[in-house]
Tab-separated table of C-alpha atoms in Angstrom:
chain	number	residue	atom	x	y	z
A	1	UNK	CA	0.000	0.000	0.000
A	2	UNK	CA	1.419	2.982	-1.295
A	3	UNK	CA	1.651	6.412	1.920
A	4	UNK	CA	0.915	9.502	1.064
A	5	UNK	CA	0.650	12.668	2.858
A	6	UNK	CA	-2.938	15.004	2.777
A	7	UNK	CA	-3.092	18.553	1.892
A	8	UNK	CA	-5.335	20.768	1.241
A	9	UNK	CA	-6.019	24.973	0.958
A	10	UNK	CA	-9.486	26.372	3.162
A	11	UNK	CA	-9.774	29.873	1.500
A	12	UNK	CA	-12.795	32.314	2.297
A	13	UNK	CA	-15.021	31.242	-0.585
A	14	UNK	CA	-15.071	27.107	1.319
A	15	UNK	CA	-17.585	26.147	3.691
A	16	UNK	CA	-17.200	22.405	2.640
A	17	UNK	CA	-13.173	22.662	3.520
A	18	UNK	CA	-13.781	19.930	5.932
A	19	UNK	CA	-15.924	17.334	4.369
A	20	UNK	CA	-14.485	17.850	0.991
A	21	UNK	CA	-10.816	16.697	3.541
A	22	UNK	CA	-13.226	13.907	4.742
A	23	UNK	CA	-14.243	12.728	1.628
A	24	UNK	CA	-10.468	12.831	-0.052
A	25	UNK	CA	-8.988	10.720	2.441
A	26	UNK	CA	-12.294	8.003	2.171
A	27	UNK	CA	-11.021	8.140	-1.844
A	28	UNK	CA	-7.737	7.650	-0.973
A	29	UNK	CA	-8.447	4.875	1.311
A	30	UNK	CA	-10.635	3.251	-1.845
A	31	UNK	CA	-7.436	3.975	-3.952
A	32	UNK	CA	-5.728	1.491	-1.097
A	33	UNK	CA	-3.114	4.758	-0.079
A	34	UNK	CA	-2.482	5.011	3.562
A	35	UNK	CA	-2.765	8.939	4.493
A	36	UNK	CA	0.273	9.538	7.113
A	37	UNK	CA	-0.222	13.216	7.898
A	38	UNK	CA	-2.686	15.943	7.195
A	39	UNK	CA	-1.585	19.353	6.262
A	40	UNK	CA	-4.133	22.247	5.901
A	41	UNK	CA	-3.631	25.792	5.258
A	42	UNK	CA	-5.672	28.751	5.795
A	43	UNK	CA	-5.786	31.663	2.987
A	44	UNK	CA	-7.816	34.406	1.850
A	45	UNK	CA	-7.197	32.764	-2.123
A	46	UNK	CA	-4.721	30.857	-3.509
A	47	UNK	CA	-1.379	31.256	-4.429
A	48	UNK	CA	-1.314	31.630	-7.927
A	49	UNK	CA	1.553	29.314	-9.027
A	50	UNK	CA	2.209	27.170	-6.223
A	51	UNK	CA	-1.575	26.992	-4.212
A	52	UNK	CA	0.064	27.160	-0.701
A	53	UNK	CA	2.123	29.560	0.679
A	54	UNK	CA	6.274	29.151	0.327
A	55	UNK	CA	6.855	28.147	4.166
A	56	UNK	CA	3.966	25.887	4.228
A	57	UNK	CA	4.992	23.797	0.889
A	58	UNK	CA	8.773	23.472	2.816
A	59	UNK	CA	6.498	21.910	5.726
A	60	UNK	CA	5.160	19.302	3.298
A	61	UNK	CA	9.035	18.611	2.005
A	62	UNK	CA	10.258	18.266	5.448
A	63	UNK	CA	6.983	15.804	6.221
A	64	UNK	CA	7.416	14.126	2.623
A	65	UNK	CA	10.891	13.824	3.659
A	66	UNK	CA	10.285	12.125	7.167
A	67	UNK	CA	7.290	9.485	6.616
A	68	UNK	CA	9.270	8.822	3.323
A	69	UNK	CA	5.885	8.664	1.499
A	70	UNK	CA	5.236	7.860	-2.478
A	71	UNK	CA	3.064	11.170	-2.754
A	72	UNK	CA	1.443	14.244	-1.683
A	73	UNK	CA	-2.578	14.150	-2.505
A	74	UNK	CA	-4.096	17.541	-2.398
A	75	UNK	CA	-7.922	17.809	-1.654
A	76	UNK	CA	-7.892	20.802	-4.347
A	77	UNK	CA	-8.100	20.683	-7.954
A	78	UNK	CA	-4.710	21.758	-9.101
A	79	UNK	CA	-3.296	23.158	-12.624
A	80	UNK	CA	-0.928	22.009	-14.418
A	81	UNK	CA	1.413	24.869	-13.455
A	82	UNK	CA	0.789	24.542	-10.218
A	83	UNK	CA	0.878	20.374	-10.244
A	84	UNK	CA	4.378	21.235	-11.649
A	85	UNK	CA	5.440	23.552	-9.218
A	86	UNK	CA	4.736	21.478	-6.069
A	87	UNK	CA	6.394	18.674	-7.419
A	88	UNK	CA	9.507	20.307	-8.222
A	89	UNK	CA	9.239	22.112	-4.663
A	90	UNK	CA	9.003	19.213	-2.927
A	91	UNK	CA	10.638	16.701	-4.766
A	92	UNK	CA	7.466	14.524	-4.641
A	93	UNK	CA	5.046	13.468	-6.739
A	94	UNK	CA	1.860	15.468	-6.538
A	95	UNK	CA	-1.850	13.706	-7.344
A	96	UNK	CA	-5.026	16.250	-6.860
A	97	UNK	CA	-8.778	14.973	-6.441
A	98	UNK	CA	-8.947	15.215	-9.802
A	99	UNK	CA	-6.595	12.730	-10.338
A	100	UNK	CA	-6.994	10.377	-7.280
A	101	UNK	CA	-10.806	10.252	-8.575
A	102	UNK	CA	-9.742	9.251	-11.870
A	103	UNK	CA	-7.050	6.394	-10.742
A	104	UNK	CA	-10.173	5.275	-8.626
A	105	UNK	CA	-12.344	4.942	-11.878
A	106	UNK	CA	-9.467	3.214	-13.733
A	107	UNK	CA	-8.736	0.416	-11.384
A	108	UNK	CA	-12.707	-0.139	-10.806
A	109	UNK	CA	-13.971	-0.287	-14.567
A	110	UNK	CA	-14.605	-3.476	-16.160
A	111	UNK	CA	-16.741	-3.019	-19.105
A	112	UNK	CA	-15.471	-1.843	-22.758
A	113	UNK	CA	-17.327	1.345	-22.544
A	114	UNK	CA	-16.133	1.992	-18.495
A	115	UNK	CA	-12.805	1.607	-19.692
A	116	UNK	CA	-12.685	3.335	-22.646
A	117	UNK	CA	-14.924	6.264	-21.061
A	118	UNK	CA	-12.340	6.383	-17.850
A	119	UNK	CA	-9.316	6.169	-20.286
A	120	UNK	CA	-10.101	9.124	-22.183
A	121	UNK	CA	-10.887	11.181	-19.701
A	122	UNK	CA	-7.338	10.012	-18.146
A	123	UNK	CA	-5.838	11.171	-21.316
A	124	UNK	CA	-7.655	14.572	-21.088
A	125	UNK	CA	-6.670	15.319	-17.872
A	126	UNK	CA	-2.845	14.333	-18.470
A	127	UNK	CA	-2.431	16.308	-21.948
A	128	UNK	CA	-1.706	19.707	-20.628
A	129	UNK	CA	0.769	18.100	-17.571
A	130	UNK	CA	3.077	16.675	-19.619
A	131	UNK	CA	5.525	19.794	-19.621
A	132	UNK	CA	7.834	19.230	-16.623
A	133	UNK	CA	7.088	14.753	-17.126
A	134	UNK	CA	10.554	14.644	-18.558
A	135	UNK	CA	12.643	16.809	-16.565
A	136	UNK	CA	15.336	14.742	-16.385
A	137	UNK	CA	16.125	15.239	-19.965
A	138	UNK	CA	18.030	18.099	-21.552
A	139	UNK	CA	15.691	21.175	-23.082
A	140	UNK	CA	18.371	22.031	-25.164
A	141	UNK	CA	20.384	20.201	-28.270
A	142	UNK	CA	22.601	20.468	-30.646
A	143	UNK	CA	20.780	18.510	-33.897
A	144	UNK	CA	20.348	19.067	-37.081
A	145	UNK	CA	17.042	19.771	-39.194
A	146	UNK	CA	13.597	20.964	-37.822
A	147	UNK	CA	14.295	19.996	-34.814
A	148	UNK	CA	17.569	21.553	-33.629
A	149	UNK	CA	16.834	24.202	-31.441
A	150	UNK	CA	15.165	21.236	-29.251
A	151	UNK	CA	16.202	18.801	-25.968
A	152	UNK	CA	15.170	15.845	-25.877
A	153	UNK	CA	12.814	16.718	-23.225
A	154	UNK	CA	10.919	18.934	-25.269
A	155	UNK	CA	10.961	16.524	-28.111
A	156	UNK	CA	10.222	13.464	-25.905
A	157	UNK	CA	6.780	16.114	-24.638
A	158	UNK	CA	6.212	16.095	-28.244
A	159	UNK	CA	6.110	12.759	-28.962
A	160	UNK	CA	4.269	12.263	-25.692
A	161	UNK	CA	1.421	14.501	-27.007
A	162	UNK	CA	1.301	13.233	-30.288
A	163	UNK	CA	0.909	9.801	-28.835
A	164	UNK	CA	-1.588	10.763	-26.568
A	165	UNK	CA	-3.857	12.999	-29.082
A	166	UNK	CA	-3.710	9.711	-31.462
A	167	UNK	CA	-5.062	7.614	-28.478
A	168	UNK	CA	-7.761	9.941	-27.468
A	169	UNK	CA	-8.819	9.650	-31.195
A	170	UNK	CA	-9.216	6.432	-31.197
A	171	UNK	CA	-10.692	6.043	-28.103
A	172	UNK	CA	-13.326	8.671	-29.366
A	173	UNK	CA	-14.256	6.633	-32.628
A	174	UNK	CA	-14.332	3.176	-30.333
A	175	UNK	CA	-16.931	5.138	-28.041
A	176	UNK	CA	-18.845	6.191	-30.869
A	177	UNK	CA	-19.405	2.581	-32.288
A	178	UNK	CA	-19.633	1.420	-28.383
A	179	UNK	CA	-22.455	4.118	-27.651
A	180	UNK	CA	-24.395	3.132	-30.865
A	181	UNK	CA	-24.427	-0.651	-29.584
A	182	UNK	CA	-25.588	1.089	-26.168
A	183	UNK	CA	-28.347	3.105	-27.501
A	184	UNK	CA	-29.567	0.098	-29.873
A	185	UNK	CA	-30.191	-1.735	-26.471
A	186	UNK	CA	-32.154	0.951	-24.694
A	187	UNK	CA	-34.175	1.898	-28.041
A	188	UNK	CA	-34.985	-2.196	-27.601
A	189	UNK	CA	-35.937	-1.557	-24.096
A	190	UNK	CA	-37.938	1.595	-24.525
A	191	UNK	CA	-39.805	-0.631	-27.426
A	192	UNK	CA	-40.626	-3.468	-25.002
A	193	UNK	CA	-43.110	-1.620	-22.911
A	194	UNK	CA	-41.225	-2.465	-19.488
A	195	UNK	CA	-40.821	0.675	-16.848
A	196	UNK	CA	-37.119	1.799	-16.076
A	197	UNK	CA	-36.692	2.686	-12.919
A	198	UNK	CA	-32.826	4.021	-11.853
A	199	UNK	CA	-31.339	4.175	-8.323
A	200	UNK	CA	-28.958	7.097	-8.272
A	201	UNK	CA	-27.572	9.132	-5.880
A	202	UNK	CA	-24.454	9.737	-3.531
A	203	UNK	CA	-21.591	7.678	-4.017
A	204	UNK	CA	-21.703	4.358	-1.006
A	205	UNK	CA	-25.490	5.199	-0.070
A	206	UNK	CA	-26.037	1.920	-1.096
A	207	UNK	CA	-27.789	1.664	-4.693
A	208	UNK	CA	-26.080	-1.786	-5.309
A	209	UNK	CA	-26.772	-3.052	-2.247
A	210	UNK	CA	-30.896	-2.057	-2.790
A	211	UNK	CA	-30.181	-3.385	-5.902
A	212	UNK	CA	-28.999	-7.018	-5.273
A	213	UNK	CA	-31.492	-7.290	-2.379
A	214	UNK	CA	-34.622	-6.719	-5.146
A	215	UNK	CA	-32.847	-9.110	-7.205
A	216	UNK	CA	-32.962	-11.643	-4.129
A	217	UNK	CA	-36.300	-11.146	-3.782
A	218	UNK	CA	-38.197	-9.971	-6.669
A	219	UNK	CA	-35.687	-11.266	-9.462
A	220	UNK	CA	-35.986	-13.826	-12.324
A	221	UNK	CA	-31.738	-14.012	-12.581
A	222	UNK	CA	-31.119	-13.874	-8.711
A	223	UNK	CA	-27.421	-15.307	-9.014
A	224	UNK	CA	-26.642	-11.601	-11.237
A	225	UNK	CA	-25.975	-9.503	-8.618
A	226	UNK	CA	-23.496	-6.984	-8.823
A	227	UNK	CA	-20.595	-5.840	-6.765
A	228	UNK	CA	-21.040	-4.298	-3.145
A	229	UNK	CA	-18.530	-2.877	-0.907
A	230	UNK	CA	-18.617	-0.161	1.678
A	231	UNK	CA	-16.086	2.254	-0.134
A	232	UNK	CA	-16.430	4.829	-2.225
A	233	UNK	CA	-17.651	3.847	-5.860
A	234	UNK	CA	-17.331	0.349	-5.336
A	235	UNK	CA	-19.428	0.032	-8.811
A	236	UNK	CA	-18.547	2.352	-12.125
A	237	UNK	CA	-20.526	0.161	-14.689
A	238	UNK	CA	-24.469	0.061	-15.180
A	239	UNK	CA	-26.071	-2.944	-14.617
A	240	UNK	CA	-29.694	-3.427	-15.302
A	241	UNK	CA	-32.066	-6.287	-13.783
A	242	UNK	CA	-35.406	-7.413	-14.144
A	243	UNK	CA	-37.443	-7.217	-11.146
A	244	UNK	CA	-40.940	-9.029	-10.636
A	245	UNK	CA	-42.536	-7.595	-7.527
A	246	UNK	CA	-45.463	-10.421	-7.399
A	247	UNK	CA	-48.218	-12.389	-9.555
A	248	UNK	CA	-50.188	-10.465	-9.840
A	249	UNK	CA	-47.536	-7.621	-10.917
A	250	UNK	CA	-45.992	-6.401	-14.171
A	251	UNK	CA	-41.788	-6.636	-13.923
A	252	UNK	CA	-40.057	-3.469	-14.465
A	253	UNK	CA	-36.229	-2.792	-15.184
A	254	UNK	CA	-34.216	-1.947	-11.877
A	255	UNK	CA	-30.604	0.485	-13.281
A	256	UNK	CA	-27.536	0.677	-11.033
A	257	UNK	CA	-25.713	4.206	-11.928
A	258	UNK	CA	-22.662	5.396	-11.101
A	259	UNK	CA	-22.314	7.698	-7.887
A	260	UNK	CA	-22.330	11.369	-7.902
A	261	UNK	CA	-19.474	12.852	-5.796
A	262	UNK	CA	-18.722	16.848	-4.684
A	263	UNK	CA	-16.668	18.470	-7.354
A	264	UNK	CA	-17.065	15.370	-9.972
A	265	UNK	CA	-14.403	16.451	-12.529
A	266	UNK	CA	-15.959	17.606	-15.658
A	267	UNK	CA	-13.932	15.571	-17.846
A	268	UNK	CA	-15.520	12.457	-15.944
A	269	UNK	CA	-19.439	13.919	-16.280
A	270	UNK	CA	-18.425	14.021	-19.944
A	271	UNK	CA	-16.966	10.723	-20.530
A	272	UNK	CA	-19.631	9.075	-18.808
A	273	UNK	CA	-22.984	10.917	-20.536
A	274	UNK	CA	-23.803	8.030	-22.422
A	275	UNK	CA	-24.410	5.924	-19.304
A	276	UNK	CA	-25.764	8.883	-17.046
A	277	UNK	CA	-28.069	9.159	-19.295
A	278	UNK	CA	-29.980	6.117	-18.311
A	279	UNK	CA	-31.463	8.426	-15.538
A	280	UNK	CA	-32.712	10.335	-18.453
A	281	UNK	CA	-34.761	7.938	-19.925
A	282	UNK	CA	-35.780	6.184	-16.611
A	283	UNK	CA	-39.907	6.424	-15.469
A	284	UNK	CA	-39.015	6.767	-12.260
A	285	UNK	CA	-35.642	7.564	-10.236
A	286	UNK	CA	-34.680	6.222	-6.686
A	287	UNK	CA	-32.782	8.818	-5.217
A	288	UNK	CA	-30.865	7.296	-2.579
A	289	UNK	CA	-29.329	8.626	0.896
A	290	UNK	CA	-27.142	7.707	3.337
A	291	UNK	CA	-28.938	9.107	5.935
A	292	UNK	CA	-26.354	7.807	8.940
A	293	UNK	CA	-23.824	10.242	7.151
A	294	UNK	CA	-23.712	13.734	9.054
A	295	UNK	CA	-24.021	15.632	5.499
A	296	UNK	CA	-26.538	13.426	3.823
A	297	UNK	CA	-28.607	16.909	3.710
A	298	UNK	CA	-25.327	18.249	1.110
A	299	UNK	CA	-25.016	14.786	-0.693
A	300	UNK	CA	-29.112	14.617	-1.250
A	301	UNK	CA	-28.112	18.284	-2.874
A	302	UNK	CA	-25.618	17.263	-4.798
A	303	UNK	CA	-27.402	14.882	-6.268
A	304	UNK	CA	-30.535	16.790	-7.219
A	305	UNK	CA	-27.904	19.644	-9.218
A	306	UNK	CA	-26.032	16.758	-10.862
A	307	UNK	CA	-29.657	15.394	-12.224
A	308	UNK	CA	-30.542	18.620	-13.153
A	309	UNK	CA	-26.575	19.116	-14.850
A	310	UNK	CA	-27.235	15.777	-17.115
A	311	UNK	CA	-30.935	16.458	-18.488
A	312	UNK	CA	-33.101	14.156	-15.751
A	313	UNK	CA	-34.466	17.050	-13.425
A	314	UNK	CA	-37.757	16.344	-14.265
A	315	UNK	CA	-38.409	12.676	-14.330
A	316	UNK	CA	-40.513	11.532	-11.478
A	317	UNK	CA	-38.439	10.218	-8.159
A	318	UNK	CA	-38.559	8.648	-5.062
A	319	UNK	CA	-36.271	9.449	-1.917
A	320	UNK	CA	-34.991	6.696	-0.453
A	321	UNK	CA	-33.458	7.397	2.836
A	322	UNK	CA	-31.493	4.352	3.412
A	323	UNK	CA	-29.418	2.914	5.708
A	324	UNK	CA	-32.066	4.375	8.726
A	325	UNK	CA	-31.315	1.417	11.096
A	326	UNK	CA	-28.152	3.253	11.875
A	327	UNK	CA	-29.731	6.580	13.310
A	328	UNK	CA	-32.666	6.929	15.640
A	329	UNK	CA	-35.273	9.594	15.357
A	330	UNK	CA	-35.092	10.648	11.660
A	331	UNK	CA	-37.766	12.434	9.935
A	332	UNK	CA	-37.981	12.175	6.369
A	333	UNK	CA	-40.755	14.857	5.834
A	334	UNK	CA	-38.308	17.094	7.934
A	335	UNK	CA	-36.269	16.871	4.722
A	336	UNK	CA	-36.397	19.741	2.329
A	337	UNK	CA	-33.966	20.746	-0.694
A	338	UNK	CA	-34.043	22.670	-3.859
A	339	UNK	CA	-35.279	20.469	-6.620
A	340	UNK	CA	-37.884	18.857	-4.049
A	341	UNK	CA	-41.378	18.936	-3.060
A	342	UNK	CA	-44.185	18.111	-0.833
A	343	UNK	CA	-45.660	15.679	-2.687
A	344	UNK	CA	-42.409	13.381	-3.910
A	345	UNK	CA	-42.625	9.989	-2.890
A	346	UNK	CA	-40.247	9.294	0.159
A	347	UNK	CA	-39.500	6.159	2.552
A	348	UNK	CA	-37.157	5.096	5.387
A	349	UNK	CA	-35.630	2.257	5.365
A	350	UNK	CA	-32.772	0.117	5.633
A	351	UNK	CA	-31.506	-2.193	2.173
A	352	UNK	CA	-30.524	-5.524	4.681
A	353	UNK	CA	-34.617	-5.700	5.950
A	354	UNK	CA	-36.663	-7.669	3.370
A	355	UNK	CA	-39.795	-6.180	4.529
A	356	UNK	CA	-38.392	-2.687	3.666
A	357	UNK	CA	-37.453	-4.015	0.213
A	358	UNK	CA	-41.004	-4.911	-0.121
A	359	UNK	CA	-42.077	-1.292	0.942
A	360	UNK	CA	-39.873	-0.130	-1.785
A	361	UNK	CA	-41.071	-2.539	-4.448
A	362	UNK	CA	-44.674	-1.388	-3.648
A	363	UNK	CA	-44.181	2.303	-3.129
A	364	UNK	CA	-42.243	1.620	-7.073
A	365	UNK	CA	-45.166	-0.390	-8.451
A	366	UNK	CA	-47.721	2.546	-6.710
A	367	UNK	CA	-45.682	5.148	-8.782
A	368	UNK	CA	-45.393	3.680	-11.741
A	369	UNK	CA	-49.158	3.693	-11.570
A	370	UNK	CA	-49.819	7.027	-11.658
A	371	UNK	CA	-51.481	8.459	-15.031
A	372	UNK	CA	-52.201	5.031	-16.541
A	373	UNK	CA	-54.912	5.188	-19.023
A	374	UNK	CA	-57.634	2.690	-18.526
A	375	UNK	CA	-59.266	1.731	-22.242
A	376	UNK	CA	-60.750	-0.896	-24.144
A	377	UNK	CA	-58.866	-2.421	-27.439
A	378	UNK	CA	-59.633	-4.355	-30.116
A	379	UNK	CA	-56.402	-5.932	-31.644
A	380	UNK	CA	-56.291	-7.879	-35.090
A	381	UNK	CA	-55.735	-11.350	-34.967
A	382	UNK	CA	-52.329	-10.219	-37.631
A	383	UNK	CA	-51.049	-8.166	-34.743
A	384	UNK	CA	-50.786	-10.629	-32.271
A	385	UNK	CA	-47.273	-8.482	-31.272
A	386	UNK	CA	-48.748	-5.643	-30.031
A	387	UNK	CA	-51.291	-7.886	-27.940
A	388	UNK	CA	-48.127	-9.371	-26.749
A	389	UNK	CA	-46.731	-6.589	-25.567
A	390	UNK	CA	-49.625	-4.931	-23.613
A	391	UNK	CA	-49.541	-8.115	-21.621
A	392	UNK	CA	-45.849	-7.340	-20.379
A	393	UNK	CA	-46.256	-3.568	-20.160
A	394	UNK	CA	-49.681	-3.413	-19.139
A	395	UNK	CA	-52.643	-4.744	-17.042
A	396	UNK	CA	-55.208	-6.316	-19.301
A	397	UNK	CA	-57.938	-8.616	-19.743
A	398	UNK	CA	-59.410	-10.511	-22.287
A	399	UNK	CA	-63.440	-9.488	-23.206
A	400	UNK	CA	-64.159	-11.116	-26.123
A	401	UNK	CA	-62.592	-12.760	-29.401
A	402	UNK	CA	-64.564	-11.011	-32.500
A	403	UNK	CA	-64.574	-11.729	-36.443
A	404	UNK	CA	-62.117	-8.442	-36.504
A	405	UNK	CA	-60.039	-9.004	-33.323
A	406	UNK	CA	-59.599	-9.814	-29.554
A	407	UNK	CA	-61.102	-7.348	-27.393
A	408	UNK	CA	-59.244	-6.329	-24.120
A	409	UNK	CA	-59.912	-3.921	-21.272
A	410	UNK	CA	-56.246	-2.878	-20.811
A	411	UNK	CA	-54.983	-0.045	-17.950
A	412	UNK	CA	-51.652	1.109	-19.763
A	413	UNK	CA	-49.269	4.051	-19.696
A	414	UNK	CA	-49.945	7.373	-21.636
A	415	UNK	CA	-47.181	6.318	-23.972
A	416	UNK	CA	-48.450	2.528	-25.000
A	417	UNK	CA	-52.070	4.505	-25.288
A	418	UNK	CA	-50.519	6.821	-27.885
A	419	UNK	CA	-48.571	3.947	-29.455
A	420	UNK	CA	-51.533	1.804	-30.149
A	421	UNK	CA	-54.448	4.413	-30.373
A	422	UNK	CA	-55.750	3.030	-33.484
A	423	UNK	CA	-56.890	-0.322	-31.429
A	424	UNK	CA	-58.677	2.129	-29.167
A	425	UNK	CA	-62.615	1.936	-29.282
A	426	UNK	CA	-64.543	4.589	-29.102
């Protein structure tokens, strides 16, 4: 396990100085880095090439120095300049939240897409750091030809770039082709008639864990569960399930997102559109808290703004307040935050009690309810397909079979009634 020493700036414009700290040292302990030390510093704004002040970046030397540790992890987003400067200051390498995030997403993904999506943002974030990569190398030559007013460190930056912009090419045309195959699959879904329903929220509020225990109970592949851990984004990939709630019930499809974080770098919110956007085209969202985490209140927040960032403030939601068996007395209509109102379904509950997973299941099937369109139908006997479909999307029943059809009573969604209006009797 690699030691590292925490740093960070609190300047007058932070009130979240110290569970921003918090939160980088629970992403470094995901990242499997021991944190040795912790070094703040208090300034009215940064220093402009260096972040910290001159005597408090000789501190960090001196403690580099002493716990002999393989880095210095600084809870602030750095530039490159100043990424530069600190490591030549201290003679030690330097990795910001930016980048701790990013080697966080790169050992978790396991899909082609994750991979490709947390790869190019990698490249992104590296492409203006590479000056100062290569100091070790003279900046100054004496060649011949286009070239001979160059080091070989600048020309060894060059090639480094060059590399790196061919990569992130390719990496763009592979996401293309990997995107298509991804929006093929939800166009299939979105044909089938079955809700969507997403859990998103905070990163470790425990989304896969909700998710795995509706599989356990409500689910037709019960051995596809998907990873759990409490760390910080344990998961990266989406993974959608079926879930079955009862008989007498129509399934719908359960989606595990990716967790939102404070200060999610925007090269990561890019990269990883195409699978946010499953809360886009969701029915209903789960929003879920940690409500045994003192700013659950900040997370919930953050959350609701990142929803709003990607396109999917409006699509109906539920607030889960999870892991409640850790706290006593909590009041979930005592909540309140921008984005949310008085009549949004909520519940308390905790993911490890099967009768709270039915609550859930219920208070989803109640939801996804609302606004159905109760009609009759007559369906040719040559479109047995769309009869077919109504029975998985919808609640129907069977009246009569006629010269010119079969005639159903169906209660469907506003959609499937516009779909099949022509069936509709008047």
């Amino acid at each position: 396990m690699q030691k590292a020493i925490l740093a960070g700036l609190c300047t007058d414009r932070r009130t979240d100085f110290k569970k921003s700290m918090k939160e980088t040292a629970a992403l470094a302990d995901a990242a499997q880095i021991e944190i040795v030390e912790t070094i703040t510093q208090n300034l009215p704004t940064p220093v402009t090439g260096t972040l910290m002040g001159s005597g408090k970046i000789e501190e960090l030397k001196e403690a580099a120095l002493a716990w002999d540790v393989d880095l210095i992890i600084f809870d602030n987003a750095l530039s490159p300049v100043q990424q530069r400067n600190l490591s030549r200051l201290t003679e030690t390498e330097i990795l910001d939240r930016t980048g701790l995030i990013l080697r966080i997403f790169s050992d978790r993904a396991r899909t082609r897409e994750a991979i490709l999506q947390v790869e190019s943002a990698k490249l992104t974030y590296m492409l203006p750091r590479l000056a100062g990569m290569h100091t070790d190398l003279g900046r100054q030559g004496g060649a011949s030809g286009a070239m001979s007013n160059k080091g070989s460190g600048e020309k060894k930056i060059e090639l480094d770039r060059r590399h790196i912009e061919h990569r992130l090419a390719e990496y763009r045309k592979e996401l293309v082709s990997v995107e298509k195959e991804r929006e093929t699959q939800r166009k299939k879904r979105l044909n089938s008639g079955i809700p969507r329903v997403s859990l998103v929220g905070y990163t470790n509020a425990g989304k896969s864990t909700i998710l795995n225990e509706m599989l356990a109970q409500y689910g037709r592949d019960k051995e596809k569960t998907v990873f759990e851990q409490d760390m910080l984004f344990a998961t990266l990939d989406t993974s959608i399930r079926e879930i079955c709630p009862g008989k007498n019930e129509k399934p719908f499809l359960l989606a595990d997102t990716v967790g939102f974080i404070s200060n999610l770098p925007t090269t990561l919110i890019k990269a990883f559109r195409s699978t946010l956007d499953e809360a886009c085209y969701a029915d209903i969202l789960l929003l879920v808290s940690d409500v045994s985490d003192p700013d659950f209140r900040e997370n919930l927040q953050i959350t609701i703004d990142t929803l709003a960032e990607i396109g999917a403030g409006s699509v109906p939601r539920i607030y889960v307040f999870n892991k409640a068996d850790k706290v006593t007395d909590f009041e979930a209509a005592d909540i309140s935050a921008r984005g949310m109102t008085a009549e949004d379904a909520r519940i308390t509950m905790s993911a490890k009690k099967p009768e709270d997973i039915t609550r859930l299941a219920l208070l989803i099937e109640e939801r996804l309810n609302d606004g159905k369109i109760s009609c009759d139908m007559e369906i040719p006997y040559t479109d047995g397909g769309v009869l077919n479909a109504l029975k998985k999307s919808s609640d129907l029943e069977i009246l009569d079979y006629t010269e010119n059809g079969t005639r159903i009573h169906v209660i469907c969604s506003k959609e499937d009634a516009a779909r099949y209006a022509r069936f509709i009797l008047k």
